[in-house]
Coordinates of N, CA and C in Angstrom, one line a residue:
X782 N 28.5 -15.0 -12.4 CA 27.2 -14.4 -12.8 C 27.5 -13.1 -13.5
X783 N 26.9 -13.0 -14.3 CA 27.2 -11.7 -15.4 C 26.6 -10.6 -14.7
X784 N 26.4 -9.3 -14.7 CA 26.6 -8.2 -14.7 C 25.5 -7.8 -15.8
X785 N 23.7 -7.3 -15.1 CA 23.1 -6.5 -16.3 C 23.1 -4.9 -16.1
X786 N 22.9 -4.9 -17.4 CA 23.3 -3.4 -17.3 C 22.1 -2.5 -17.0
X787 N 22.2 -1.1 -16.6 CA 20.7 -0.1 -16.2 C 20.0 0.1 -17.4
X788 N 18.2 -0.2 -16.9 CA 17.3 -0.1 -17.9 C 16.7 1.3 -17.2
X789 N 16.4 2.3 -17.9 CA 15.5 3.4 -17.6 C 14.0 2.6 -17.4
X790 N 13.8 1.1 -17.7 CA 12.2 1.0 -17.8 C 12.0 0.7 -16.1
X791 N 13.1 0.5 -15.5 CA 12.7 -0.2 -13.9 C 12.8 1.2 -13.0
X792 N 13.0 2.3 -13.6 CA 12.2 3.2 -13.2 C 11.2 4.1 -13.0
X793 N 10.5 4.6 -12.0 CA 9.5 4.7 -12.2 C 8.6 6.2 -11.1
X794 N 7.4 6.6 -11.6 CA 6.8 7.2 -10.9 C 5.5 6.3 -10.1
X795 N 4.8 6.7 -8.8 CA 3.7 6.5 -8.5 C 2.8 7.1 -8.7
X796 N 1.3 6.5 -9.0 CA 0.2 7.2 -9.3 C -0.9 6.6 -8.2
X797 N -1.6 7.6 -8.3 CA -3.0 7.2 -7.5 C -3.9 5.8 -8.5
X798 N -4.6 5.2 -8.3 CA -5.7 4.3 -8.6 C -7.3 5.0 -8.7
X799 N -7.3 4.4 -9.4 CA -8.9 5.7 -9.6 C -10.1 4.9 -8.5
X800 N -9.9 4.0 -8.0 CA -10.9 3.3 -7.3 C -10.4 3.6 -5.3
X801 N -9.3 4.7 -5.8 CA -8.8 4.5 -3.8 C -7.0 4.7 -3.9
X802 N -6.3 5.4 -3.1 CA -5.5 4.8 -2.8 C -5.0 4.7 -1.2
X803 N -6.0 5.1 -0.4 CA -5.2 4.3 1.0 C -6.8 4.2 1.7
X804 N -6.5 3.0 2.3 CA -7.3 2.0 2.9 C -6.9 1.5 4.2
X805 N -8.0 1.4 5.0 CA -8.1 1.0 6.2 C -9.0 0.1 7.0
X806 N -8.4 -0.6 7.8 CA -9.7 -1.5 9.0 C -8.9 -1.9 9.8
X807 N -10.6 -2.2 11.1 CA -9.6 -2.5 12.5 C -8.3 -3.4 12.0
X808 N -7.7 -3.6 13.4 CA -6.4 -4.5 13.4 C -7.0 -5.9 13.5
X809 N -6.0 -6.9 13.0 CA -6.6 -8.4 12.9 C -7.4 -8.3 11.9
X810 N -7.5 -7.5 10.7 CA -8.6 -8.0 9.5 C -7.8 -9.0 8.9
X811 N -8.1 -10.1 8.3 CA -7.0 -10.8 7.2 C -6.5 -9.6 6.3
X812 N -5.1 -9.9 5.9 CA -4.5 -9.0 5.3 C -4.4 -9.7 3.4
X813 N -4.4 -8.7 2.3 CA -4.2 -9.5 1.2 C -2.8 -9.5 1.1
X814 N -2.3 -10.1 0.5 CA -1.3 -11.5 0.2 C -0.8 -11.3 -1.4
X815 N -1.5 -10.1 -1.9 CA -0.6 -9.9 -3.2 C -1.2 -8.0 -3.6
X816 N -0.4 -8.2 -4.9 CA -0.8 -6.4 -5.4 C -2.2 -6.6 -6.0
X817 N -2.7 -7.4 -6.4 CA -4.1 -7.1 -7.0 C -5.3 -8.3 -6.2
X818 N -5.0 -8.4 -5.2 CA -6.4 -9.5 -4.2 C -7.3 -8.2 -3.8
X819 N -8.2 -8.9 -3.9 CA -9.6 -7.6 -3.4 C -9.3 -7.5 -2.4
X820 N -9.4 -6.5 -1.6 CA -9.5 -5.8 -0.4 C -11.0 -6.4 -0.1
X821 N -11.0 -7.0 1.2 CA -12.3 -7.3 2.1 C -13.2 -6.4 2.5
X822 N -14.0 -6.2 2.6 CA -15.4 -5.4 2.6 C -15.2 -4.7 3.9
X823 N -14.3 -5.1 5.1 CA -14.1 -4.6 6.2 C -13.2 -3.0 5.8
X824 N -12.6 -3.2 4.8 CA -11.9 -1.9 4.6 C -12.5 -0.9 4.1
X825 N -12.0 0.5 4.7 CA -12.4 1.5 3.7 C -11.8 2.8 3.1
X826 N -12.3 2.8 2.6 CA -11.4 4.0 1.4 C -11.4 5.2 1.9
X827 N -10.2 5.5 1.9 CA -10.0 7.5 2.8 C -10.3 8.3 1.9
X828 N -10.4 8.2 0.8 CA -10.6 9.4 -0.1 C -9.7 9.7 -1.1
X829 N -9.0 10.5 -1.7 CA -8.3 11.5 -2.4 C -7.2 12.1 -1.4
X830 N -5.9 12.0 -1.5 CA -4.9 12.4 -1.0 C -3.8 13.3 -1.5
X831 N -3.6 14.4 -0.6 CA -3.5 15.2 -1.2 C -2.1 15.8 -2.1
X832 N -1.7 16.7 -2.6 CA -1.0 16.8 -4.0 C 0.4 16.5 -3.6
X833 N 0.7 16.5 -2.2 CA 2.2 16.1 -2.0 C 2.3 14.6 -1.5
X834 N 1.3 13.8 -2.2 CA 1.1 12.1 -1.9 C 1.7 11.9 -0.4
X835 N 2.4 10.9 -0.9 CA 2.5 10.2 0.7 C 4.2 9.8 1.4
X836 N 4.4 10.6 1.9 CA 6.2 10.6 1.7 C 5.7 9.5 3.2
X837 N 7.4 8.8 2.9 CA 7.5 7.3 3.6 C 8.7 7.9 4.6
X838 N 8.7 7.4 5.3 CA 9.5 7.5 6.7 C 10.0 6.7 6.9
X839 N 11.4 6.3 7.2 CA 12.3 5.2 8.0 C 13.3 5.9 8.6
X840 N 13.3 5.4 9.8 CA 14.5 5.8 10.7 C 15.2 4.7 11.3
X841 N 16.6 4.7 10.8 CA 17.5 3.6 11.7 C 18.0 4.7 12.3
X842 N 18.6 3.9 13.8 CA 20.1 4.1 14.3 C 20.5 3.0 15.0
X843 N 21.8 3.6 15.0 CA 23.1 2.0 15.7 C 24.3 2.7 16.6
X844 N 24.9 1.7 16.5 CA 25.6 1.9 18.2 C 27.1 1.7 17.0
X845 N 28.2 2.3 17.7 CA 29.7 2.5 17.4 C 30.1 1.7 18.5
X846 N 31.4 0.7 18.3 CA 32.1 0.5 19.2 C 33.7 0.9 19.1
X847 N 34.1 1.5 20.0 CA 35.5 1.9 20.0 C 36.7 1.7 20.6
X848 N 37.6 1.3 20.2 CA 38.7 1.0 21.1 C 39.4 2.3 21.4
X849 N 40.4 1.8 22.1 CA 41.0 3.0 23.6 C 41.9 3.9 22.5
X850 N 42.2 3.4 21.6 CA 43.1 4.8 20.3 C 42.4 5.9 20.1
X851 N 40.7 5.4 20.0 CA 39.8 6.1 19.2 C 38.9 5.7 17.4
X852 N 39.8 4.6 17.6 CA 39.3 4.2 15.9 C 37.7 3.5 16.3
X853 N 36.7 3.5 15.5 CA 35.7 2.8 15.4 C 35.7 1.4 15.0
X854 N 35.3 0.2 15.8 CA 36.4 -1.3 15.1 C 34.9 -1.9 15.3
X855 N 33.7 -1.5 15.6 CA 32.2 -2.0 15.1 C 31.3 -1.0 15.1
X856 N 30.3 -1.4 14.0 CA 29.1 -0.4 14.1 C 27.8 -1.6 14.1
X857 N 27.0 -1.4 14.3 CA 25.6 -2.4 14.0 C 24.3 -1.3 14.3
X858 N 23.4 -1.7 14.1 CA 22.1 -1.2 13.9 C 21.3 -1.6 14.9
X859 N 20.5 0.1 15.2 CA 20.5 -0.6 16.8 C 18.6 -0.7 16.9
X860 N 18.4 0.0 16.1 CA 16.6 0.2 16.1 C 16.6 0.5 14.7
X861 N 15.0 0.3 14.4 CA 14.2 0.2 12.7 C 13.4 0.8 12.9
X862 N 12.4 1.7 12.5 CA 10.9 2.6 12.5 C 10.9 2.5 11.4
X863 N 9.4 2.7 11.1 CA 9.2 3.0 9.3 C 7.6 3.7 10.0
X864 N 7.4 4.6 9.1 CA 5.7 5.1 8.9 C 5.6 6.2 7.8
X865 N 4.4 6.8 7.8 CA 4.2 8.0 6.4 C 3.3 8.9 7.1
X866 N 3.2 9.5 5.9 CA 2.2 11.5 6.4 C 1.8 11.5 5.0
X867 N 0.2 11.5 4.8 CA -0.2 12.1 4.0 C -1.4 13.0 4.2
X868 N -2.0 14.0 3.7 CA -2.9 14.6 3.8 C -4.1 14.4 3.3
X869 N -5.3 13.5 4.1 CA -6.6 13.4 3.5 C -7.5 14.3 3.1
X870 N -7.9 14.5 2.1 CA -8.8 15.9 1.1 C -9.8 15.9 0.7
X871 N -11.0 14.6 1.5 CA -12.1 14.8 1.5 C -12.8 14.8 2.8
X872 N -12.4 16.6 3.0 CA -12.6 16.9 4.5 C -14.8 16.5 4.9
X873 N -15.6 16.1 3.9 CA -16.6 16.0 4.2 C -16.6 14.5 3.8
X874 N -16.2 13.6 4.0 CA -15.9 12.3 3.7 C -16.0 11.3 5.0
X875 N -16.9 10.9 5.5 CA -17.1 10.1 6.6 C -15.8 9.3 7.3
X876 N -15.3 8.0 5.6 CA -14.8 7.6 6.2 C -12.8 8.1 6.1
X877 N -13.0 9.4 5.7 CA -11.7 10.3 6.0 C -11.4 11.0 7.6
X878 N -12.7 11.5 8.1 CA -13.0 12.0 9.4 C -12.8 10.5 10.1
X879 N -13.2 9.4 9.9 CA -13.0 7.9 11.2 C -11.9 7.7 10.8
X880 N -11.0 8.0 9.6 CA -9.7 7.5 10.0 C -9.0 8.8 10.9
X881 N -9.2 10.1 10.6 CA -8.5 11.2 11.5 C -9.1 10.9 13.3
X882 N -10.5 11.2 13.2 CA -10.6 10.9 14.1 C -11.3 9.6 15.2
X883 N -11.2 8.6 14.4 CA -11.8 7.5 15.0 C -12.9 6.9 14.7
X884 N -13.6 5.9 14.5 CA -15.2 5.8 13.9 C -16.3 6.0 15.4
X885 N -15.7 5.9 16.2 CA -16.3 6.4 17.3 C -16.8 7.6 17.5
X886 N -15.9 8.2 16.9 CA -16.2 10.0 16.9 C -16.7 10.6 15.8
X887 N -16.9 10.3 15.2 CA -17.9 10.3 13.7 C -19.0 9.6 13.8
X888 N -20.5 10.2 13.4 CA -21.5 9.9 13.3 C -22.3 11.0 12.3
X889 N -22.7 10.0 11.2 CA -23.0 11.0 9.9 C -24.6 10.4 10.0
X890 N -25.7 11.4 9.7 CA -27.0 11.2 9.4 C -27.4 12.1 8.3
X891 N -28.8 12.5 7.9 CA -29.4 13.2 6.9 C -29.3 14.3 6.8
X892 N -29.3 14.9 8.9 CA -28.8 16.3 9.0 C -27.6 16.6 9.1
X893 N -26.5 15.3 8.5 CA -25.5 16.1 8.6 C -24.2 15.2 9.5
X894 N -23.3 15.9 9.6 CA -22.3 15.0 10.2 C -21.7 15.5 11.6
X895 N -21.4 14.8 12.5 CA -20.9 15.2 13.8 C -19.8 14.7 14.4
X896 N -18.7 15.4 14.9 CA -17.3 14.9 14.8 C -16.8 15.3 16.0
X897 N -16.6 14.1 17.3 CA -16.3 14.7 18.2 C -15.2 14.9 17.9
X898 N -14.2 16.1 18.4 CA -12.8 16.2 18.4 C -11.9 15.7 19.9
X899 N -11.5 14.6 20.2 CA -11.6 14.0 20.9 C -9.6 13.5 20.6
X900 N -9.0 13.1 22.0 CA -7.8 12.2 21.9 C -7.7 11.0 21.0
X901 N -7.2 11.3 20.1 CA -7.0 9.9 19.3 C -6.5 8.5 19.9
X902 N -7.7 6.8 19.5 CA -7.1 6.2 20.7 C -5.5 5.1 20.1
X903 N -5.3 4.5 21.3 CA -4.0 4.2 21.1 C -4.0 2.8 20.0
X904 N -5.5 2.5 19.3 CA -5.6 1.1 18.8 C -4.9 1.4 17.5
X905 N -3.7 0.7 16.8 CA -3.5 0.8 16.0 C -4.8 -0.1 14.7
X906 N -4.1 0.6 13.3 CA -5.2 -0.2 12.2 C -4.4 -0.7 11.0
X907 N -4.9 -1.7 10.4 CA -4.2 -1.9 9.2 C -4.4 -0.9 8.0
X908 N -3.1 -0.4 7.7 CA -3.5 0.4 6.9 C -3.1 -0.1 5.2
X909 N -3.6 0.0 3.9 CA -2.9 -0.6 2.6 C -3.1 0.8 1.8
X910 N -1.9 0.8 1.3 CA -1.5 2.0 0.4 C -1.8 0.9 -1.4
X911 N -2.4 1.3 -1.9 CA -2.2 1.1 -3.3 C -2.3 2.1 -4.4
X912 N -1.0 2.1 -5.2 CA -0.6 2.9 -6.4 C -0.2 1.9 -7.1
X913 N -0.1 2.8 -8.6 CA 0.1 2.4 -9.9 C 1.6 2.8 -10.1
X914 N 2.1 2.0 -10.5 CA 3.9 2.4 -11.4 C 3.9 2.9 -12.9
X915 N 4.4 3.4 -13.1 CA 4.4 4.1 -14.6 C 4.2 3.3 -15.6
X916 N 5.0 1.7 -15.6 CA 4.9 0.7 -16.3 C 3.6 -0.3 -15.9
X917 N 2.3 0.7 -15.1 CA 1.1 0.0 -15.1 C 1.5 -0.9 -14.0
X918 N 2.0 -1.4 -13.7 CA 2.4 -2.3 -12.4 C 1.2 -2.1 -11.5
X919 N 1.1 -2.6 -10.6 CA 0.3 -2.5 -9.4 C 1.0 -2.8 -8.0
X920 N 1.2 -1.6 -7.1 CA 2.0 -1.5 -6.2 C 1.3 -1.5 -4.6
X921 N 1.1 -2.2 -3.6 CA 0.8 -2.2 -2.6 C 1.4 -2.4 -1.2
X922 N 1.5 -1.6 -0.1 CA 1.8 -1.9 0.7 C 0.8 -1.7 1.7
X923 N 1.4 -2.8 2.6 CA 0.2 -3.4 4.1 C 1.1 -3.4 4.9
X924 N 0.9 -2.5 6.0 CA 0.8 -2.4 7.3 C -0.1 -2.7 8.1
X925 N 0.2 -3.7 9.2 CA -0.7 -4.7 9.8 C -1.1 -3.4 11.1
X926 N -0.3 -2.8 11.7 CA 0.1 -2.3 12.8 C 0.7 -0.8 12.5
X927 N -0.6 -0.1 12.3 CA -0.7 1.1 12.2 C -0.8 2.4 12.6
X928 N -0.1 2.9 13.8 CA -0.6 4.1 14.7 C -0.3 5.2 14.5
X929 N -1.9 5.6 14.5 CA -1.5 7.2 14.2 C -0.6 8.2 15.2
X930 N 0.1 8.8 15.0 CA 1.2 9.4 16.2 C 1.3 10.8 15.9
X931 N 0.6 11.3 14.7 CA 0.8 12.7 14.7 C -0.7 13.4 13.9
X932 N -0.9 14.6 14.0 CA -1.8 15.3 13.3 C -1.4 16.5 13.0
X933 N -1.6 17.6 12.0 CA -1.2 18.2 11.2 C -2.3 19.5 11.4
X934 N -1.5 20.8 11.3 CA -2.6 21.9 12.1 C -3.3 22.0 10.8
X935 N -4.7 22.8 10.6 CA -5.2 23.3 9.6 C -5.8 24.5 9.8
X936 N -5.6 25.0 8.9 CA -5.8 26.8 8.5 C -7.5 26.7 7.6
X937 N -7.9 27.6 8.4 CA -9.4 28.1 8.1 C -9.4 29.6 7.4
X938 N -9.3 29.3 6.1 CA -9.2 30.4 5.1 C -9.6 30.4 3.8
X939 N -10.5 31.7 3.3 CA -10.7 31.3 2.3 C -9.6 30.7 0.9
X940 N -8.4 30.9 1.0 CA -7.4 30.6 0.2 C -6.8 29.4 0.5
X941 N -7.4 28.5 1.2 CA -6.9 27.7 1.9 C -7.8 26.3 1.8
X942 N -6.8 25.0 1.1 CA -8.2 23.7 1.3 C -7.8 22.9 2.2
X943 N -8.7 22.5 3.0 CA -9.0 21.9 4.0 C -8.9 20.7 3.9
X944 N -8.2 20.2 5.0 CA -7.5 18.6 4.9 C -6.8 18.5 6.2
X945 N -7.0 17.0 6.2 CA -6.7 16.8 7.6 C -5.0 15.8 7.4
X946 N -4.0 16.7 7.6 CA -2.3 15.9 7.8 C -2.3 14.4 8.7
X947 N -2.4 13.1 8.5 CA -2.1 12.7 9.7 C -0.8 11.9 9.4
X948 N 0.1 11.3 10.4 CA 1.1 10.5 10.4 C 1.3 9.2 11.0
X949 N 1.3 8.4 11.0 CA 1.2 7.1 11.4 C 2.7 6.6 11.5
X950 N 2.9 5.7 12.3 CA 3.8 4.6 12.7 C 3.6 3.2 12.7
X951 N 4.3 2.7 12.1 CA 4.6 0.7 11.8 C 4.9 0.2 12.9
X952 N 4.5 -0.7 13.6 CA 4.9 -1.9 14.6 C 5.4 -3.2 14.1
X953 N 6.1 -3.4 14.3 CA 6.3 -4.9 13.7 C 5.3 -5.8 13.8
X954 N 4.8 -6.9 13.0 CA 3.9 -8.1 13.2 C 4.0 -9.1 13.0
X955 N 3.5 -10.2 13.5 CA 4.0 -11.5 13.8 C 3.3 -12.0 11.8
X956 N 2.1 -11.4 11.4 CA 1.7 -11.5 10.5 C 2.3 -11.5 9.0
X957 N 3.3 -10.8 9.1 CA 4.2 -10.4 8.0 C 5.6 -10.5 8.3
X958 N 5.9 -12.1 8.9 CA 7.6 -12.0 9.4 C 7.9 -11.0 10.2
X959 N 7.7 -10.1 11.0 CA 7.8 -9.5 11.8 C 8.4 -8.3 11.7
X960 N 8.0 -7.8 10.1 CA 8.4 -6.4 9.4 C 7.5 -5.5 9.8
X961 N 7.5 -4.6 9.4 CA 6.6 -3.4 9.8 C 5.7 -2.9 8.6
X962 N 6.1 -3.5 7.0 CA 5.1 -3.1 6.4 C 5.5 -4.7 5.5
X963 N 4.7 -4.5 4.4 CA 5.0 -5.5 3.4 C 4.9 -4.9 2.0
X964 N 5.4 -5.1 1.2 CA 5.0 -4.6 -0.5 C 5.0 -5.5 -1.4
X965 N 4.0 -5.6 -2.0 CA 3.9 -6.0 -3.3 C 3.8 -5.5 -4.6
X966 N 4.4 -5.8 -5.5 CA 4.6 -5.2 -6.8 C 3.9 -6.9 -7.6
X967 N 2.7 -6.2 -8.7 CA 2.1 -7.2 -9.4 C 2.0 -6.8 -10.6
X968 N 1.4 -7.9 -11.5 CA 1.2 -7.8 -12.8 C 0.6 -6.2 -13.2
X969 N 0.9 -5.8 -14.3 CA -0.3 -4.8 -14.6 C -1.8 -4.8 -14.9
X970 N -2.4 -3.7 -14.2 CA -4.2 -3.8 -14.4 C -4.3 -5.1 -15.8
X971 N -5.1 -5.7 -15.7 CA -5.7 -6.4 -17.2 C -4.7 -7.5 -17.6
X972 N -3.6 -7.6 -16.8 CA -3.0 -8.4 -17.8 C -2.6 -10.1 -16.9
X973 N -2.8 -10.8 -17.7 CA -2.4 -12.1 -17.2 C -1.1 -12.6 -16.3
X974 N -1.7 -13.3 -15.6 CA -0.6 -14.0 -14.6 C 0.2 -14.3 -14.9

């Protein structure tokens, strides 16, 4: 098999999508199955995320095995984690507040919105990340099994914009081979199969 050489075109930056880029619903919604399938009506859109996007997380570790000299004569991999942190920035955004804090704890009317601040509960959500690749690609990942595990302090000042940090963790799922996220890379916006 021959040997291709590096193209600068296969790399690339991410961009936001002008219609959304992270999405959410309960756990068990059907999941889409490619980079450009509509999202089901069960999902919704968190908003605008904020300028330092969405850094990805994976953590391995593994075990050494050693003999009595001291040399290392196995290593293997002993655990997988994957999750992200981004910061949602439409702090008056319904459904930005039900993902930070729950749709339980959110209730929005004419006068206005009310947000209990409450323990976050332990039900994880599917969450789908979609961006654009420089070469227009269309980039998605789905996480079936999504729990939020962290929150992010926020500063009340006027020099200061308001957003809510949260962090999530991947569980593996029986739904997606038993990965913890899935990705899809598809055709570009507009263009044929």
């Amino acid at each position: 098999m021959a040997l291709t050489s590096n193209d600068a075109k296969n790399a690339s930056y991410s961009k936001t999508q002008v219609t959304g880029t992270v999405f959410f619903a309960p756990a068990g919604t059907p999941l889409p199955k490619s980079a450009s399938e509509a999202l089901g009506s069960v999902f919704k859109n968190a908003g605008f995320i904020g300028k330092d996007g969405i850094s990805w997380k994976v953590k391995t570790e593994s075990s050494s095995m050693q003999e009595m000299g001291g040399r290392t004569i196995k290593t293997e991999l002993t655990s997988y984690s994957e999750g992200c942190t981004f910061t949602l920035m439409e702090y008056l955004r319904s459904e930005a507040n039900e993902l930070r804090y729950g749709a339980a704890n959110v209730s929005t009317s004419g006068a206005g919105t009310t947000i209990y601040h409450a323990m976050p509960t332990s039900t994880p959500l599917v969450l789908v990340i979609d961006t654009i690749l420089s070469d227009g690609s269309l980039d998605r990942i789905v996480a079936p099994s999504a729990l939020m595990t962290e929150v992010g302090d926020i500063k009340r000042a006027s020099s200061e914009e308001l957003g809510h940090e949260v962090t999530f963790e991947f569980s593996p799922s029986t739904a997606i081979n038993n990965a913890t996220s899935v990705e899809y890379i598809g055709k570009k916006s507009g263009e044929a199969a």
